[in-house]
Coordinates of C-alpha atoms and ligand atoms in Angstrom, one line a residue:
X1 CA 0.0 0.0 0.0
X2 CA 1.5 3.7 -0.8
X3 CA 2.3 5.8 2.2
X4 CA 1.3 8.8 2.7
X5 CA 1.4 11.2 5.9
X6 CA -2.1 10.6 7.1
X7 CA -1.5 7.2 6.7
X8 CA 1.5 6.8 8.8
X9 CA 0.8 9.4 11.5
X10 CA -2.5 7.0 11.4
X11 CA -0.6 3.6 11.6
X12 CA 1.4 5.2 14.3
X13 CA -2.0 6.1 15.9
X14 CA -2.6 2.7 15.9
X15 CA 0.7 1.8 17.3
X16 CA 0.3 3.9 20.2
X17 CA -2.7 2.1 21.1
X18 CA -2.2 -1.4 20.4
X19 CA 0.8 -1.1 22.8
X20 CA -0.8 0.4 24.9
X21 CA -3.3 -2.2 25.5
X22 CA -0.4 -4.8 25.2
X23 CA 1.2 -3.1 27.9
X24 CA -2.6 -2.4 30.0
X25 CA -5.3 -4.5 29.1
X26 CA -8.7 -3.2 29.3
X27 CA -8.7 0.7 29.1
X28 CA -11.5 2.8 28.5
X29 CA -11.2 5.5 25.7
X30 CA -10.7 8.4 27.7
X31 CA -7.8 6.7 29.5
X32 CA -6.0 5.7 26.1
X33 CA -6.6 9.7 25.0
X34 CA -4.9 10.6 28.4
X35 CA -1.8 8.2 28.5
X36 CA -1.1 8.6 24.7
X37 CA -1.5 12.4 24.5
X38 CA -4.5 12.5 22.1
X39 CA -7.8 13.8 21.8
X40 CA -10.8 11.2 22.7
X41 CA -12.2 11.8 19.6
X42 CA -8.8 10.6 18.0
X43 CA -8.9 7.5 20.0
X44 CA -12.3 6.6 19.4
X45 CA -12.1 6.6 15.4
X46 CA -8.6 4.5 15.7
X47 CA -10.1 2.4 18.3
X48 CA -13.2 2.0 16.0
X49 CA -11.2 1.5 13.6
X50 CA -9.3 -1.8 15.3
X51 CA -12.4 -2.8 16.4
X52 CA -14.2 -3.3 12.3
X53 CA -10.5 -5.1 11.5
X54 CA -11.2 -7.2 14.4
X55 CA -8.0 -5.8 16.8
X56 CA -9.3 -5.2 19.9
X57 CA -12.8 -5.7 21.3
X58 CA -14.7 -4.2 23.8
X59 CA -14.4 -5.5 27.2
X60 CA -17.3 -6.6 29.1
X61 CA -16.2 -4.7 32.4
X62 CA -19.3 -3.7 35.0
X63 CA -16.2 -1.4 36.7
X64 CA -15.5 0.8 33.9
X65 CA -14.4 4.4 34.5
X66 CA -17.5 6.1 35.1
X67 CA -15.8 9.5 32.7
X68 CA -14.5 7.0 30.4
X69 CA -15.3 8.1 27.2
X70 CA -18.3 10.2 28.1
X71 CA -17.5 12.9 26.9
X72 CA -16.8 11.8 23.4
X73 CA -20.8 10.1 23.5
X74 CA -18.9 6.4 23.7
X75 CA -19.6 4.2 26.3
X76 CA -17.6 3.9 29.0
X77 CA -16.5 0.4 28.6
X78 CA -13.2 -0.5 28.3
X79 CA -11.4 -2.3 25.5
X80 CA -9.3 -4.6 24.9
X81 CA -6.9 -6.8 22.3
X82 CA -9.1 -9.4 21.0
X83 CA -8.7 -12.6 22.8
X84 CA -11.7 -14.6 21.2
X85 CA -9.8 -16.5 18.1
X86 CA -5.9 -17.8 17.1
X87 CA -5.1 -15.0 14.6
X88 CA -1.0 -15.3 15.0
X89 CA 1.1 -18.2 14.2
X90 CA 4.6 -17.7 16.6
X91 CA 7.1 -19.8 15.8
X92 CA 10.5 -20.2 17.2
X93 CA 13.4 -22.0 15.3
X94 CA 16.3 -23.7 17.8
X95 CA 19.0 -26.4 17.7
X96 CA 17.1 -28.7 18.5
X97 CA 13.2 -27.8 18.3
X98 CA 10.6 -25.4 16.4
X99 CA 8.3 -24.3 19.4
X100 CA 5.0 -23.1 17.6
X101 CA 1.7 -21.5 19.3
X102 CA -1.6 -20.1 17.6
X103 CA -2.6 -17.0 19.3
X104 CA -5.2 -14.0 19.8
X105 CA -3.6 -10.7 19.5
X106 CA -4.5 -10.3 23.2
X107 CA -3.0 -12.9 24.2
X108 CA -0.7 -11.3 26.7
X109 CA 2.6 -10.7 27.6
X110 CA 3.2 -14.5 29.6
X111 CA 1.7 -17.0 26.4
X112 CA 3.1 -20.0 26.4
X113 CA 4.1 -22.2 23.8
X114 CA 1.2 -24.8 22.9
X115 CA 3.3 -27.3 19.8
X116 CA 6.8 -28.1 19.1
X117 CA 7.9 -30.4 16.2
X118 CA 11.9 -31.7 16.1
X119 CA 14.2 -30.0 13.9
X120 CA 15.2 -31.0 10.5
X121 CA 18.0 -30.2 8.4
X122 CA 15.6 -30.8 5.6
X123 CA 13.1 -28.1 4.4
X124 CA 10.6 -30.7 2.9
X125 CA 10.5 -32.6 6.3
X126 CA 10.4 -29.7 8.6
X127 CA 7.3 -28.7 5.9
X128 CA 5.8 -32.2 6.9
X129 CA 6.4 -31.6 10.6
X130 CA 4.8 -28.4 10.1
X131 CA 1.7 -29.3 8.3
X132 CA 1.6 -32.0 11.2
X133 CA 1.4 -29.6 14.0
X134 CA -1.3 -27.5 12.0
X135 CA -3.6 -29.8 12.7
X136 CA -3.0 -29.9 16.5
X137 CA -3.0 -26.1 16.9
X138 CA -6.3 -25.4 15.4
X139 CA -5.7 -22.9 13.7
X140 CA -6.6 -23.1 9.5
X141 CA -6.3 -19.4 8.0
X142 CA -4.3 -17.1 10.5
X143 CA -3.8 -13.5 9.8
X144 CA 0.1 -14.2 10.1
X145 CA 2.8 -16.4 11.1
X146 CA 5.8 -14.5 13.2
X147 CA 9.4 -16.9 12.5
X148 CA 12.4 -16.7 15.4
X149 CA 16.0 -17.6 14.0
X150 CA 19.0 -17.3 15.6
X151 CA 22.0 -16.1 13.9
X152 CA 22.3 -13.2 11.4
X153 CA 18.8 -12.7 10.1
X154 CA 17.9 -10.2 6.9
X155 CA 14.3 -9.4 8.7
X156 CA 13.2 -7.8 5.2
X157 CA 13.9 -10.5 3.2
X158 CA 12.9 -13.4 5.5
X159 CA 16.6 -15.1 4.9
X160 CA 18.8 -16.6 7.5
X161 CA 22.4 -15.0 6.1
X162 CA 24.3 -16.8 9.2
X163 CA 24.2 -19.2 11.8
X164 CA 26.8 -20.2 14.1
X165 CA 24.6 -22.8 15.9
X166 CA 22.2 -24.0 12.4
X167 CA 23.7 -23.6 9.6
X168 CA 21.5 -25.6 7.7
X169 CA 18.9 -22.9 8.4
X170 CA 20.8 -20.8 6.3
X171 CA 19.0 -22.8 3.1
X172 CA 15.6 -22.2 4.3
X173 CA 13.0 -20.1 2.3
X174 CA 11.6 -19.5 5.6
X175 CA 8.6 -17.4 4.4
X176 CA 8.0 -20.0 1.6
X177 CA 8.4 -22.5 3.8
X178 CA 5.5 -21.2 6.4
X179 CA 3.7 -19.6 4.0
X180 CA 2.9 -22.8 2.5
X181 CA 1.9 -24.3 5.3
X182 CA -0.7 -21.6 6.8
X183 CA -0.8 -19.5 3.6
X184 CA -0.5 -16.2 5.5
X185 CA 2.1 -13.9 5.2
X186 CA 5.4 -14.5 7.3
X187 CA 7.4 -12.1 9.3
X188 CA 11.7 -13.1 10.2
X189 CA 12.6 -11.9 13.6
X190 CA 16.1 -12.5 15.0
X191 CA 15.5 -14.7 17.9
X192 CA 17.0 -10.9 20.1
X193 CA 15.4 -8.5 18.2
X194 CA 12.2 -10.3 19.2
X195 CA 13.1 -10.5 23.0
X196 CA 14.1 -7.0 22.9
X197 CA 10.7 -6.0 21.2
X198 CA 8.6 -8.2 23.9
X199 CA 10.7 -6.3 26.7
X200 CA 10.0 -3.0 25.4
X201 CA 6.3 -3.6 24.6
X202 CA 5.5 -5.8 27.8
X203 CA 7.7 -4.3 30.6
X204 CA 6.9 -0.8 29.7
X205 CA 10.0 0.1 29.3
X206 CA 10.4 3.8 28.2
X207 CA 14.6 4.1 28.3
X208 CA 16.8 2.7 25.5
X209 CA 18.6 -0.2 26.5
X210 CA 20.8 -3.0 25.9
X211 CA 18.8 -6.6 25.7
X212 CA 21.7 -9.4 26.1
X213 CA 20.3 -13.2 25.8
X214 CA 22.5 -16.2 27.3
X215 CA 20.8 -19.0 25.8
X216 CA 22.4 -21.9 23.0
X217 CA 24.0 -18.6 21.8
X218 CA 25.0 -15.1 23.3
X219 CA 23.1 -12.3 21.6
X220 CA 22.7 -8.6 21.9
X221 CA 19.5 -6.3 20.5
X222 CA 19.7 -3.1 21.3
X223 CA 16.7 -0.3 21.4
X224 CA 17.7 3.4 20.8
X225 CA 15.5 6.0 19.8
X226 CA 12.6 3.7 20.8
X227 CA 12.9 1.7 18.3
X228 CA 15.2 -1.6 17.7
X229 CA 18.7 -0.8 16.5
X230 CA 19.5 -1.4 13.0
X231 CA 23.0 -0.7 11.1
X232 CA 24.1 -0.5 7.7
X233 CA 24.1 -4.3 7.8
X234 CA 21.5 -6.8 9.3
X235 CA 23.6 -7.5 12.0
X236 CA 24.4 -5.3 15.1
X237 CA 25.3 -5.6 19.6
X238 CA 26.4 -9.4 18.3
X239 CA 28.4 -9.2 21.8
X240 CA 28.4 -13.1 21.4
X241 CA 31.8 -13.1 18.5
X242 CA 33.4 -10.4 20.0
X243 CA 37.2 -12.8 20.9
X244 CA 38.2 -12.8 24.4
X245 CA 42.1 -13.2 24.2
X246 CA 43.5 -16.0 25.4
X247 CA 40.0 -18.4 25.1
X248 CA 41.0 -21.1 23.0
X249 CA 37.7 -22.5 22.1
X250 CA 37.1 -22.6 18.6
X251 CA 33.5 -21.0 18.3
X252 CA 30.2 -22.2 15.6
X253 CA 30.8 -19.0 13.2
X254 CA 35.0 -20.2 12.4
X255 CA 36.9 -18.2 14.8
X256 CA 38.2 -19.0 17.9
X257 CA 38.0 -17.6 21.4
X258 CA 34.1 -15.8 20.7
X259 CA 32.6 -15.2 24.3
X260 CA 29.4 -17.1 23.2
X261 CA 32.2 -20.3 23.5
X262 CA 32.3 -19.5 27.7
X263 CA 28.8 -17.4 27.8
X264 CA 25.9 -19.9 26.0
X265 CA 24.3 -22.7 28.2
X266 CA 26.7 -24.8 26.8
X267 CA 30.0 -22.9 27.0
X268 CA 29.3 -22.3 30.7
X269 CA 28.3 -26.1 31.2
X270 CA 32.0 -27.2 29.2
X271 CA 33.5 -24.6 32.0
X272 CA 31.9 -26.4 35.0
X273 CA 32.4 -30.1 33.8
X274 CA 36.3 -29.3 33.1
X275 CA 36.8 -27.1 36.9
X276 CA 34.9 -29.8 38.2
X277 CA 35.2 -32.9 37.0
X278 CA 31.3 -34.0 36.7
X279 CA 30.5 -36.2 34.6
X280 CA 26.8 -35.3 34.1
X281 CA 27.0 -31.2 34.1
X282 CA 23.1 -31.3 34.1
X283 CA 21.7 -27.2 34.8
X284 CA 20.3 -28.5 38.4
X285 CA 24.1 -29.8 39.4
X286 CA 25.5 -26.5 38.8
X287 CA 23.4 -24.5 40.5
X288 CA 23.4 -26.4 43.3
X289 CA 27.8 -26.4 43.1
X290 CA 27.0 -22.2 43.1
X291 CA 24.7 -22.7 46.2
X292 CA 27.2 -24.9 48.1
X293 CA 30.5 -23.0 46.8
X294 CA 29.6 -19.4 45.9
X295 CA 30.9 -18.2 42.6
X296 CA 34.3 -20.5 42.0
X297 CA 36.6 -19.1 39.0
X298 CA 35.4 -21.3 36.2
X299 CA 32.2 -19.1 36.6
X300 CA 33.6 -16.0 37.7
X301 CA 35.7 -15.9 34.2
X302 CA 33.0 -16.1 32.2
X303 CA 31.0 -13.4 34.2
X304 CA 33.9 -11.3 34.1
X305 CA 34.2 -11.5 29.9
X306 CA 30.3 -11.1 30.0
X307 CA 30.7 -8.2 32.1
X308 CA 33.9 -6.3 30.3
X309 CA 32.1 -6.8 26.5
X310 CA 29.0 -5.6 27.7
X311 CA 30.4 -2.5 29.0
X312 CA 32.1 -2.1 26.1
X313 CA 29.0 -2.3 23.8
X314 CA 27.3 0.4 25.9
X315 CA 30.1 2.6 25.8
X316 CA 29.8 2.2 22.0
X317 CA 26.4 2.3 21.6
X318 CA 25.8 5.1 24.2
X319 CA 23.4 3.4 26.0
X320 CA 22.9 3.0 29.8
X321 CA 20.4 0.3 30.7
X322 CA 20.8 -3.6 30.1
X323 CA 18.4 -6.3 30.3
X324 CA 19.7 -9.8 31.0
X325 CA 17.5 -12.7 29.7
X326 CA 18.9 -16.5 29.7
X327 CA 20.6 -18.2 32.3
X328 CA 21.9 -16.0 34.7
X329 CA 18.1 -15.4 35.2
X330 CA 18.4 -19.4 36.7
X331 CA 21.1 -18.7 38.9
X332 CA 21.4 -18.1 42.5
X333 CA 21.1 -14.0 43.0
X334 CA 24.6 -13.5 43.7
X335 CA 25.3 -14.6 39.8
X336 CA 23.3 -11.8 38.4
X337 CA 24.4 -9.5 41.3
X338 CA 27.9 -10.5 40.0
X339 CA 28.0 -10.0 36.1
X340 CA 26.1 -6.6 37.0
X341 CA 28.8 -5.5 39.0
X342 CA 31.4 -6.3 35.9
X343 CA 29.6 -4.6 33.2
X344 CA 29.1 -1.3 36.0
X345 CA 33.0 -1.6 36.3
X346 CA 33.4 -1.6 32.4
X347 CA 31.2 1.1 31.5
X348 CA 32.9 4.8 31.3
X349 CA 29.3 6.4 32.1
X350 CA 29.1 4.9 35.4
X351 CA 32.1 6.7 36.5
X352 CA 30.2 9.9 36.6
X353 CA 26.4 8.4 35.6
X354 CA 24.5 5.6 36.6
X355 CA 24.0 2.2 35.0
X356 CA 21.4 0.1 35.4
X357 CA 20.8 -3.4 34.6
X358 CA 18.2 -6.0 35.1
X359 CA 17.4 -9.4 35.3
X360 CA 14.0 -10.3 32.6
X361 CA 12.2 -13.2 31.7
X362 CA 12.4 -13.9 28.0
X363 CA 9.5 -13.3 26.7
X364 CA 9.8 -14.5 22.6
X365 CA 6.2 -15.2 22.0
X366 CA 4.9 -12.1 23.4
X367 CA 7.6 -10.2 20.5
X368 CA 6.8 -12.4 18.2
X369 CA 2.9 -11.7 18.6
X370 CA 4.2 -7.9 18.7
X371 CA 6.1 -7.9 15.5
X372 CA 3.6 -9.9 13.8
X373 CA 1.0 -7.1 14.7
X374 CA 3.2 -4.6 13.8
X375 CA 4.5 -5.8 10.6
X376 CA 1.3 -7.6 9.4
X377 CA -1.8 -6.9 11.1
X378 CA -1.3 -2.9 10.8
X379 CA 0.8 -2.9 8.3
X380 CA 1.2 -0.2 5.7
X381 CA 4.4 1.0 5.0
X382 CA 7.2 -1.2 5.1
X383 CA 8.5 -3.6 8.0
X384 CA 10.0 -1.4 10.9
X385 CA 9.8 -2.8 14.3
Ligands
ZN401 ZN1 32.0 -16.7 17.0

C-alpha cells in the first residue's frame, strides 16, 4: 500500500494504542486519549477503527471508569486486544526444536508455547512436521505467522544469512516454507530483536537499552530511539563473537576464542564439567555447586568476559540500561548481582552516571505476537519494528 502522511501518522495512531493495550489490558477510551497524548475523539475513530479489522474488542467490564469516554458520546466500557480466536502463528526455530503457538492478539505478555515439532536439516521434512502440527493447533487461516532464527537474520527479506549454531537454516526459504503451510504472510525476527521487542512492549520500558540473551547462543538487540537498532548491515550488539584473548575455544561462526564459547548454556556447562570434574553437568548440578561453593573461577571468568564486552557495547552504543535474559536469570542471586557489577566496572558512564541493569524473563512469543502485529496486522508502509 502507498504511504502517505495521514496514513503513517495513522498507523502510528494505531501503534500507540495497540501497545498500549499490550502493555494495560482493558482501558476505557478516555484513559487511552490521556496516556497517549490524544484527543478522545482521536482514539475513538482508531479504536473503531481496530475494532471493524477485528484488533481489539470491547471488554465486558461492569467497573469501567464512570468518565471513560463520556464525553466523546462512547460508552464507558473499556477495550481490549481481541482474545476470542488464534489470529498469530509464533514460531521459534532452535538447535534442537521449532516451538509453535496459535494465538489471539490479546494474548498477553506471559503465552506459552502450545506445539513443538523436532528439527530437521531438511526443508521438505520440517514442511511435513509443520503441516503435522497445523492440525493440532487449530488454527486453519491465521492472519500471520511470526518466525524466530537465531544467527544473522535479513528481517526484510525473510533469509537466515548466518548461523553459528544451524547452519542448515541458512538454506531455508523461511517465508516460503511457512507460507505454504498456513498460507498467511510470514514475518523473520532474529530470535534478540524479538526478545528485545517483547521487553520494550511488555515491561513498559520507556529508556533505551541493551537486551543481552545467554541462551544456545549469546546475543545482543539493542533499542535506541525507541525503536530496535539497525546498522548499515542486518547484524548489530552481536556481543556473542566479540574474541576474548586467550579463550582457546574454537567457536560455531570459524573463529576462535568468541565469548558465546564461555557465555551460552553450553560454553558455561564445558567450563563447569572441566573445573569440576562432573561427569553429568546437568543445569540443576550447577546450581546447586554455586549454592554450596559461591561463585568459583570457572564461573567468575565467564562473568567477568560477559561483564567487560557488555560494558564495552554500551560505551559504543551510548546506552545506559541492560536487560539480561537467559541463564543467569536461573542462577542463585549472587550470579546476576555478580556479572552486573562487571559490566558497572566496564562502563565509562558509570564513573560519573548511573548504569542500570536488570534481570527479565524472555518473553519470545509475546515479541513475536508484537512484531507480527506490527508488521502484518497494521501494516502499511514497510517492516519497521
Ligand atoms: Zn563466534
Amino acid at each position: 500500500m502507498r504511504s502517505t502522511p495521514q496514513s503513517r501518522v495513522r498507523r502510528r495512531h494505531e501503534r500507540f494504542v495497540v501497545e498500549a493495550l499490550l502493555r494495560e489490558d482493558r482501558q476505557t477510551r478516555a484513559e487511552l486519549a490521556r496516556s497517549l497524548d490524544v484527543s478522545t475523539v482521536t482514539v475513538g475513530k482508531i479504536v473503531d477503527d481496530l475494532m471493524r479489522q477485528g484488533v481489539i474488542e470491547e471488554r465486558d467490564d461492569a467497573e469501567a471508569a464512570p468518565d471513560g469516554g463520556a464525553s466523546a458520546g462512547r460508552p464507558a466500557r473499556p477495550v481490549g486486544l481481541q482474545r476470542r480466536a488464534p489470529r498469530v502463528v509464533a514460531a521459534e526455530l532452535s538447535r534442537r526444536w521449532v516451538r509453535l503457538a496459535a494465538l489471539p492478539i490479546g494474548a498477553g505478555r506471559e503465552a506459552p508455547w502450545q506445539a513443538s515439532v523436532p528439527m530437521s536439516r531438511s526443508q521438505p521434512v520440517l514442511t511435513r512436521r509443520l503441516r503435522e502440527a497445523k492440525r493440532a493447533l487449530g488454527v486453519d487461516r491465521p492472519w500471520a505467522v511470526a518466525v524466530s532464527t537465531p544467527g544473522v537474520t535479513d528481517d526484510a527479506g525473510g533469509r537466515v544469512l548466518f548461523s553459528p549454531n544451524l547452519h542448515w537454516t541458512e538454506g531455508f526459504d523461511l517465508p516460503a516454507m511457512f507460507g505454504s503451510v498456513w498460507g498467511a504472510p510470514v514475518c523473520v525476527v532474529q530470535e534478540i530483536r524479538a526478545a528485545a521487542l517483547a521487553h520494550r512492549l511488555c515491561a513498559g520500558v520507556s529508556e533505551d537499552f541493551l537486551l543481552v540473551d545467554f541462551g544456545e547462543g549469546l546475543g545482543g538487540a539493542a533499542v535506541v530511539d525507541g525503536r530496535l537498532y539497525q546498522g548499515a548491515v542486518p547484524l548489530s550488539a552481536e556481543i556473542g563473537h566479540v574474541v576474548r584473548p586467550g579463550n582457546p575455544r574454537r567457536c560455531g561462526c570459524g573463529a576462535r576464542g568468541c565469548l558465546e564459547t564461555l557465555a551460552s548454556v553450553r560454553g558455561v556447562k564445558r567450563s563447569y564439567k572441566e573445573a569440576t570434574g562432573d561427569a553429568r553437568p546437568t543445569w540443576g548440578r550447577m546450581v546447586k555447586r554455586v549454592e554450596s561453593h559461591g561463585i568459583e573461577p570457572w564461573l567468575a571468568e565467564t562473568l567477568e568476559a560477559s561483564g567487560e564486552t557488555i560494558g564495552g557495547a554500551l560505551n559504543v552504543l551510548g546506552l545506559r540500561h541492560v536487560a539480561i535474559t537467559g541463564w543467569p536469570t536461573r542462577m542463585p542471586e549472587a550470579v546476576g548481582l555478580a556479572l552486573g557489577h562487571c559490566l558497572e566496572r566496564s562502563t565509562l558512564w558509570a564513573r560519573f552516571g548511573r548504569v542500570t541493569w536488570t534481570l527479565a524473563p524472555r518473553r519470545r512469543v509475546a515479541g513475536l505476537l508484537a512484531a507480527a502485529i506490527d508488521r502484518v496486522v497494521l501494516a502499511g508502509d514497510g517492516c519497521d519494528v
